Structures are given as structure tokens and as C-alpha cells.
Amino acid sequence: MNKMDHDTSRPPQFFKGLRYNSISNYLKDHFGSKTIKLSIDGGFSCPNRDGSKAFGGCAFCSDSGSGEFSSNIDDQIELYSRKWPSAKYIGYFQNHTNTYAPVSELREKYYSILKDPRVSGLAIGTRPDCLPEDVLDLLEEINKDHFLWVELGLQTIHEATAKNLNRCYDLEEFDRAVSELRKRNIRTVVHLILGLPGETRDMMLESVRYVSSIPGLFGMKLHLMNLVKGSSMAHDIPEYVSFPDIDSYVELVTECLEIIPSSVTIHRLTGDARRDILISPIWSFNKRTILNRINDRLNLLDTWQGKPRVRRGVQ
């Protein structure tokens, strides 16, 4: 790990007034203006839903495949441009598994978005077990001429938890996917969920440490485990609450940020479920309050992303 990743003297200058390396600031620097993701439903399915590996999807996933905010990109741009008239846009294939189709279909869908002059790049959410060689070659081709990142939904490194989630791939498959993307110089973002049933604080921090050790990792998403309507988890354990209050969640996220190298862009620090499908935690719909509390705690402790927590023995 290089010296910049754990500079204990002061937060790196590229944090831009925050105490973590936000993707928003990164994109503004990269493209020269505010850059917004447009959530796209590409009409894909998932091997956990169509019977290839299982039915019903991952236990935490809603009917929409965790893409509740997808809509027509013209409508999204019209809405955003009222507030940010000079904004740029990235097409975000979000719902379900967005590399799970024949490569000819993927090519048509990806390039149909990239042909739009208002779109500056792509973000593609997928599973590590849905990256065959021909799909990787297509992604490499796109990456040579366009801005691109690929998001992998890992959620946890613990196999027992993954089995209970109906994830249907192992950690070795994830490691292989990360290695193949890295060979092709494709930016990679990894999703983790904090508060999965049966996981202790130490288990969650182990997952963060594991992902943080990936060489050249571009980004990380830390999701708050939201129980939502339409998920199998809501059916099986309807009373489940991942964190009892904001404070307990904020404290954990603060420690996670100290583990993550400062070079890694942070794409999410909480959940983002619509209020009409959210079951628990009931306080989690107020995203702005959670983010403000995280910033407040980082300021209170005078800590930041990548700063070792020596007082707790984390080097």
C-alpha cells in the first residue's frame, strides 16, 4: 500500500473538503463539471431468477433487481438539467445482472446509450459469475474509447452468509472476475452490505479489509441492509432490523472508512430504498441525515478515509 493511502498527517487534498474520496468529486475533476448517473433498466434478468442457478434472486433483492429509481433517460436529463444545466451524464445499467445476455445484445444496448452525445460513459452493474471471455472482450473494447466502470455485487466475503443470501457464487469466482477486469484495465467497483443477518461487526470489517486489499481498486459501495417489500428476506424474516439506530450504523461506517485506502472512490455510504417499499430500518429513508451524521462523526474524531485507527490496534 503506498504512502498516500495512509497519510496520518491530514486528509488528502483531493477530498475537496470532505473526509472521504467521494465519486462525485472524482467525476467532477475527471469531466470538468458535475456528472450524474442515469439509472437504466436494460431489461436483463439474473441467473438467480431464471433458474440457471436459482429462483427468487438474492434474499435482499427487490422485485426490480435493486433498480427502483430507473426511468427514461430523457426524463432524467430533463429533470437534472433544471438544477445543473451544464451537467454531464453516465449511463448506469443498474437493474438485475447487466452482463447476463448474449454479447450481441449487450453490444447493442451499451452502444445505444454511448451514441447519445449527452452521455460521457457507462457504469455497468453485474455479478462476478456473469463475465465470460466474450463479454470481458466487449468491455475491454468499450473501455479503450469510453469512460467505463464495472460494479460487482459481492456483499460479503463470508460463505455461510452468502449461502443464506442465495448468492450462488463463491469468493474464488469473485477473485477471478476482479483479476480479469484488472488485466483489461477496467475500473472496478465492489458492493458490500453492512448489517446482513447473522454477521457480526468483526465479520463486516473483515469483508471491508478484504476488498480494501484489492490492488488498484477503483471504488467501493457500502450499503446499509434495508429490508424491502418483494424480497425473499422480507418473507422469511419480516421482523429483521439490521441496525437499531443511526448512531450504531454511523459508528461502523466511520471505522470502515478508516480501513479503506484513500485512493478508492466511495460511491455509497448508506442504503437508498424507496419509502413505499422500505420495511426496516425505519430511519434509513433519510439519506441526507445519515450522510451528515457520518461527516459529523469523522469531524468529531478528526479522522478520515485511510487513516489508521491506532487507538483500536488497526494498522
Coordinates of C-alpha atoms in Angstrom, one line a residue:
M1 CA 0.0 0.0 0.0
N2 CA 1.5 3.3 -1.0
K3 CA 2.3 6.2 1.4
M4 CA -0.6 8.3 0.2
D5 CA -3.2 5.6 1.2
H6 CA -2.4 6.0 4.8
D7 CA -1.2 9.6 5.4
T8 CA -1.9 10.2 9.1
S9 CA -1.0 13.9 9.0
R10 CA -4.0 15.3 7.2
P11 CA -6.7 14.3 4.7
P12 CA -5.5 14.1 1.1
Q13 CA -6.2 17.3 -0.8
F14 CA -8.4 15.6 -3.4
F15 CA -11.1 15.0 -0.7
K16 CA -12.3 18.5 -1.6
G17 CA -13.4 19.5 1.9
L18 CA -14.9 16.0 2.7
R19 CA -13.2 13.4 4.8
Y20 CA -13.6 10.7 2.2
N21 CA -12.9 10.3 -1.5
S22 CA -16.3 10.8 -3.0
I23 CA -17.1 9.6 -6.5
S24 CA -19.0 12.9 -7.0
N25 CA -15.7 14.9 -6.6
Y26 CA -13.8 12.4 -8.7
L27 CA -16.2 12.7 -11.6
K28 CA -16.3 16.5 -11.4
D29 CA -12.5 16.5 -11.6
H30 CA -12.4 14.0 -14.4
F31 CA -15.0 15.5 -16.6
G32 CA -14.7 19.2 -15.6
S33 CA -18.3 19.6 -14.4
K34 CA -20.9 17.8 -12.2
T35 CA -21.5 14.4 -13.6
I36 CA -24.7 12.4 -12.9
K37 CA -25.5 8.7 -13.2
L38 CA -28.7 7.9 -15.2
S39 CA -30.3 4.7 -13.9
I40 CA -31.1 2.5 -16.9
D41 CA -33.2 -0.7 -16.9
G42 CA -31.7 -2.7 -19.7
G43 CA -34.3 -5.5 -19.4
F44 CA -31.9 -8.0 -18.1
S45 CA -32.6 -11.0 -15.9
C46 CA -30.3 -12.8 -13.4
P47 CA -29.1 -16.5 -13.1
N48 CA -30.6 -16.4 -9.6
R49 CA -34.0 -15.6 -11.0
D50 CA -34.4 -17.6 -14.3
G51 CA -33.4 -20.9 -12.8
S52 CA -29.9 -21.1 -14.3
K53 CA -28.7 -21.2 -10.7
A54 CA -31.7 -20.5 -8.6
F55 CA -35.0 -18.8 -8.4
G56 CA -36.2 -15.7 -6.5
G57 CA -32.9 -13.7 -6.7
C58 CA -30.6 -12.8 -3.8
A59 CA -32.5 -12.7 -0.5
F60 CA -32.2 -8.9 -0.1
C61 CA -33.1 -8.0 -3.6
S62 CA -36.4 -6.4 -4.5
D63 CA -38.6 -7.4 -7.5
S64 CA -37.0 -4.8 -9.6
G65 CA -33.5 -6.1 -9.0
S66 CA -32.4 -3.2 -6.9
G67 CA -33.2 -0.7 -9.6
E68 CA -36.2 1.2 -8.1
F69 CA -35.1 4.5 -9.4
S70 CA -34.7 3.6 -13.1
S71 CA -36.6 5.6 -15.7
N72 CA -36.3 7.0 -19.2
I73 CA -33.0 8.8 -19.7
D74 CA -34.6 11.8 -21.5
D75 CA -36.9 12.3 -18.5
Q76 CA -34.0 12.1 -16.1
I77 CA -31.8 14.5 -18.0
E78 CA -34.7 17.0 -18.3
L79 CA -35.2 16.8 -14.5
Y80 CA -31.5 17.2 -13.6
S81 CA -30.7 19.8 -16.2
R82 CA -33.1 22.2 -14.5
K83 CA -30.8 22.3 -11.5
W84 CA -27.4 21.6 -13.2
P85 CA -27.7 22.9 -16.8
S86 CA -24.0 22.2 -17.6
A87 CA -24.0 18.7 -16.1
K88 CA -22.6 15.6 -17.9
Y89 CA -24.1 12.1 -17.6
I90 CA -23.1 8.5 -17.2
G91 CA -25.4 5.7 -18.3
Y92 CA -25.8 3.3 -15.3
F93 CA -27.1 -0.2 -16.2
Q94 CA -28.4 -1.0 -12.7
N95 CA -31.3 -3.4 -12.6
H96 CA -30.6 -7.1 -12.2
T97 CA -27.4 -8.5 -13.9
N98 CA -26.3 -6.3 -16.8
T99 CA -23.9 -8.6 -18.5
Y100 CA -26.3 -11.6 -18.4
A101 CA -27.2 -11.8 -22.1
P102 CA -25.6 -12.8 -25.5
V103 CA -22.7 -10.4 -26.3
S104 CA -24.5 -9.2 -29.4
E105 CA -27.4 -8.0 -27.3
L106 CA -25.0 -6.4 -24.8
R107 CA -23.2 -4.6 -27.6
E108 CA -26.4 -3.1 -29.0
K109 CA -27.7 -1.9 -25.6
Y110 CA -24.4 -0.5 -24.4
Y111 CA -23.6 1.4 -27.6
S112 CA -27.2 2.7 -28.0
I113 CA -26.5 4.6 -24.8
L114 CA -23.0 5.7 -25.7
K115 CA -24.2 7.1 -29.0
D116 CA -26.2 9.7 -27.2
P117 CA -24.0 12.8 -27.2
R118 CA -25.2 13.8 -23.8
V119 CA -23.7 10.6 -22.3
S120 CA -20.0 10.6 -21.3
G121 CA -19.6 7.0 -20.2
L122 CA -21.1 3.8 -18.7
A123 CA -21.3 2.1 -15.4
I124 CA -22.4 -1.5 -15.5
G125 CA -23.7 -3.5 -12.5
T126 CA -23.2 -7.2 -12.7
R127 CA -22.3 -10.5 -10.9
P128 CA -18.8 -11.9 -10.9
D129 CA -20.1 -15.2 -12.4
C130 CA -21.5 -13.4 -15.4
L131 CA -18.3 -12.2 -17.1
P132 CA -17.4 -14.8 -19.7
E133 CA -14.5 -14.2 -22.1
D134 CA -16.5 -12.6 -24.9
V135 CA -18.2 -10.2 -22.5
L136 CA -14.9 -9.2 -21.0
D137 CA -13.6 -8.6 -24.5
L138 CA -16.6 -6.3 -25.2
L139 CA -16.0 -4.4 -22.0
E140 CA -12.3 -4.0 -22.9
E141 CA -13.3 -2.7 -26.3
I142 CA -15.6 -0.1 -24.8
N143 CA -13.0 0.8 -22.1
K144 CA -10.5 1.8 -24.8
D145 CA -12.6 4.6 -26.2
H146 CA -15.1 5.4 -23.5
F147 CA -15.1 6.1 -19.7
L148 CA -16.3 2.8 -18.0
W149 CA -16.5 1.1 -14.7
V150 CA -18.0 -2.3 -13.8
E151 CA -19.7 -2.9 -10.4
L152 CA -19.5 -6.3 -8.8
G153 CA -22.0 -7.2 -6.1
L154 CA -20.0 -9.2 -3.6
Q155 CA -22.0 -8.1 -0.4
T156 CA -19.9 -10.3 1.9
I157 CA -16.7 -12.5 1.9
H158 CA -18.3 -15.0 4.3
E159 CA -19.5 -18.1 2.6
A160 CA -22.1 -19.1 5.2
T161 CA -23.8 -15.7 4.8
A162 CA -23.5 -15.8 1.0
K163 CA -25.3 -19.2 1.0
N164 CA -28.1 -17.8 3.2
L165 CA -28.4 -14.9 0.7
N166 CA -28.8 -17.3 -2.2
R167 CA -25.9 -15.6 -3.9
C168 CA -24.9 -18.7 -5.8
Y169 CA -21.2 -18.0 -6.4
D170 CA -18.2 -18.3 -4.1
L171 CA -15.3 -15.9 -3.2
E172 CA -13.0 -17.6 -5.7
E173 CA -15.3 -16.6 -8.5
F174 CA -15.3 -13.0 -7.3
D175 CA -11.5 -13.0 -7.2
R176 CA -11.3 -14.4 -10.7
A177 CA -13.6 -11.6 -12.0
V178 CA -11.6 -8.9 -10.3
S179 CA -8.4 -10.3 -11.8
E180 CA -9.8 -10.5 -15.3
L181 CA -11.1 -6.9 -15.1
R182 CA -7.8 -5.7 -13.8
K183 CA -5.9 -7.4 -16.7
R184 CA -8.0 -5.3 -19.0
N185 CA -7.5 -2.0 -17.0
I186 CA -11.3 -1.8 -16.4
R187 CA -12.2 0.3 -13.4
T188 CA -13.9 -2.0 -10.8
V189 CA -16.3 -1.0 -8.0
V190 CA -17.3 -3.6 -5.3
H191 CA -20.5 -3.6 -3.4
L192 CA -20.7 -4.7 0.3
I193 CA -23.8 -4.8 2.5
L194 CA -23.5 -3.8 6.2
G195 CA -25.9 -5.5 8.5
L196 CA -26.6 -8.8 6.8
P197 CA -28.4 -11.4 9.0
G198 CA -26.0 -13.4 11.2
E199 CA -23.0 -11.1 10.6
T200 CA -21.1 -9.6 13.5
R201 CA -19.3 -6.3 13.4
D202 CA -16.0 -8.1 13.1
M203 CA -17.3 -10.1 10.1
M204 CA -18.4 -6.9 8.3
L205 CA -15.0 -5.3 8.9
E206 CA -13.3 -8.4 7.6
S207 CA -15.2 -8.0 4.3
V208 CA -14.1 -4.3 4.1
R209 CA -10.5 -5.2 4.8
Y210 CA -10.5 -8.0 2.1
V211 CA -12.0 -5.7 -0.6
S212 CA -9.7 -2.8 0.5
S213 CA -6.7 -5.1 -0.2
I214 CA -7.5 -5.5 -3.9
P215 CA -4.7 -3.9 -5.9
G216 CA -5.8 -0.9 -8.0
L217 CA -9.4 -1.0 -6.8
F218 CA -11.4 2.0 -8.2
G219 CA -14.4 2.2 -6.0
M220 CA -16.5 0.7 -3.2
K221 CA -20.1 0.9 -2.2
L222 CA -21.2 0.4 1.4
H223 CA -24.9 -0.4 1.5
L224 CA -27.0 -0.3 4.6
M225 CA -29.0 -3.5 4.7
N226 CA -32.5 -2.4 4.0
L227 CA -35.3 -4.9 4.3
V228 CA -37.7 -4.2 1.4
K229 CA -41.0 -5.4 0.2
G230 CA -40.8 -8.0 -2.5
S231 CA -37.6 -9.6 -1.3
S232 CA -37.4 -13.2 0.0
M233 CA -35.8 -11.9 3.2
A234 CA -38.9 -9.8 3.9
H235 CA -41.0 -13.0 3.6
D236 CA -38.6 -15.2 5.7
I237 CA -37.6 -12.8 8.5
P238 CA -40.1 -9.9 8.3
E239 CA -39.1 -8.5 11.7
Y240 CA -35.4 -8.2 10.9
V241 CA -33.7 -4.9 11.6
S242 CA -30.1 -4.5 10.5
F243 CA -29.2 -1.6 12.9
P244 CA -31.3 -0.3 15.8
D245 CA -30.4 3.3 15.2
I246 CA -28.4 5.8 13.1
D247 CA -25.6 6.1 15.7
S248 CA -24.7 2.4 15.6
Y249 CA -24.6 2.5 11.8
V250 CA -22.6 5.7 11.6
E251 CA -20.0 4.4 14.1
L252 CA -19.5 1.3 12.0
V253 CA -19.2 3.2 8.7
T254 CA -16.6 5.5 10.3
E255 CA -14.4 2.6 11.1
C256 CA -14.9 1.1 7.6
L257 CA -13.7 4.4 6.0
E258 CA -10.6 4.3 8.1
I259 CA -9.8 0.9 6.7
I260 CA -10.4 1.8 3.0
P261 CA -7.4 3.3 1.2
S262 CA -7.8 7.0 0.4
S263 CA -7.2 6.2 -3.3
V264 CA -10.5 4.2 -3.5
T265 CA -13.5 6.3 -4.6
I266 CA -16.6 6.0 -2.3
H267 CA -19.8 5.5 -4.3
R268 CA -22.3 4.9 -1.5
L269 CA -22.3 5.0 2.3
T270 CA -25.9 4.0 3.1
G271 CA -29.0 2.4 1.6
D272 CA -31.3 4.0 -0.9
A273 CA -34.7 2.2 -0.8
R274 CA -37.9 4.0 -1.8
R275 CA -40.1 4.8 1.2
D276 CA -43.1 2.9 -0.2
I277 CA -41.1 -0.4 -0.2
L278 CA -38.9 0.1 2.8
I279 CA -39.7 -2.1 5.8
S280 CA -36.6 -1.5 8.1
P281 CA -34.7 0.2 9.5
I282 CA -37.4 2.9 9.5
W283 CA -34.9 5.7 10.0
S284 CA -32.9 4.8 6.9
F285 CA -35.0 6.6 4.3
N286 CA -33.5 9.9 5.5
K287 CA -30.3 9.6 3.4
R288 CA -29.1 13.2 3.9
T289 CA -29.3 12.9 7.7
I290 CA -27.3 9.7 7.7
L291 CA -24.6 11.2 5.5
N292 CA -24.5 14.4 7.6
R293 CA -24.1 12.3 10.8
I294 CA -21.2 10.3 9.2
N295 CA -19.5 13.6 8.3
D296 CA -20.1 14.9 11.8
R297 CA -18.5 11.9 13.4
L298 CA -15.5 12.0 11.1
N299 CA -15.0 15.6 12.1
L300 CA -15.5 14.9 15.8
L301 CA -12.9 12.1 15.8
D302 CA -10.6 14.1 13.4
T303 CA -10.4 11.1 11.2
W304 CA -10.8 10.3 7.5
Q305 CA -10.7 7.6 4.9
G306 CA -7.5 5.7 5.1
K307 CA -6.4 7.0 8.4
P308 CA -5.3 4.0 10.6
R309 CA -7.2 3.7 13.9
V310 CA -4.1 3.2 16.1
R311 CA -6.2 3.5 19.3
R312 CA -8.0 0.3 18.3
G313 CA -5.0 -1.5 17.1
V314 CA -5.8 -1.3 13.4
Q315 CA -2.5 -0.6 11.5

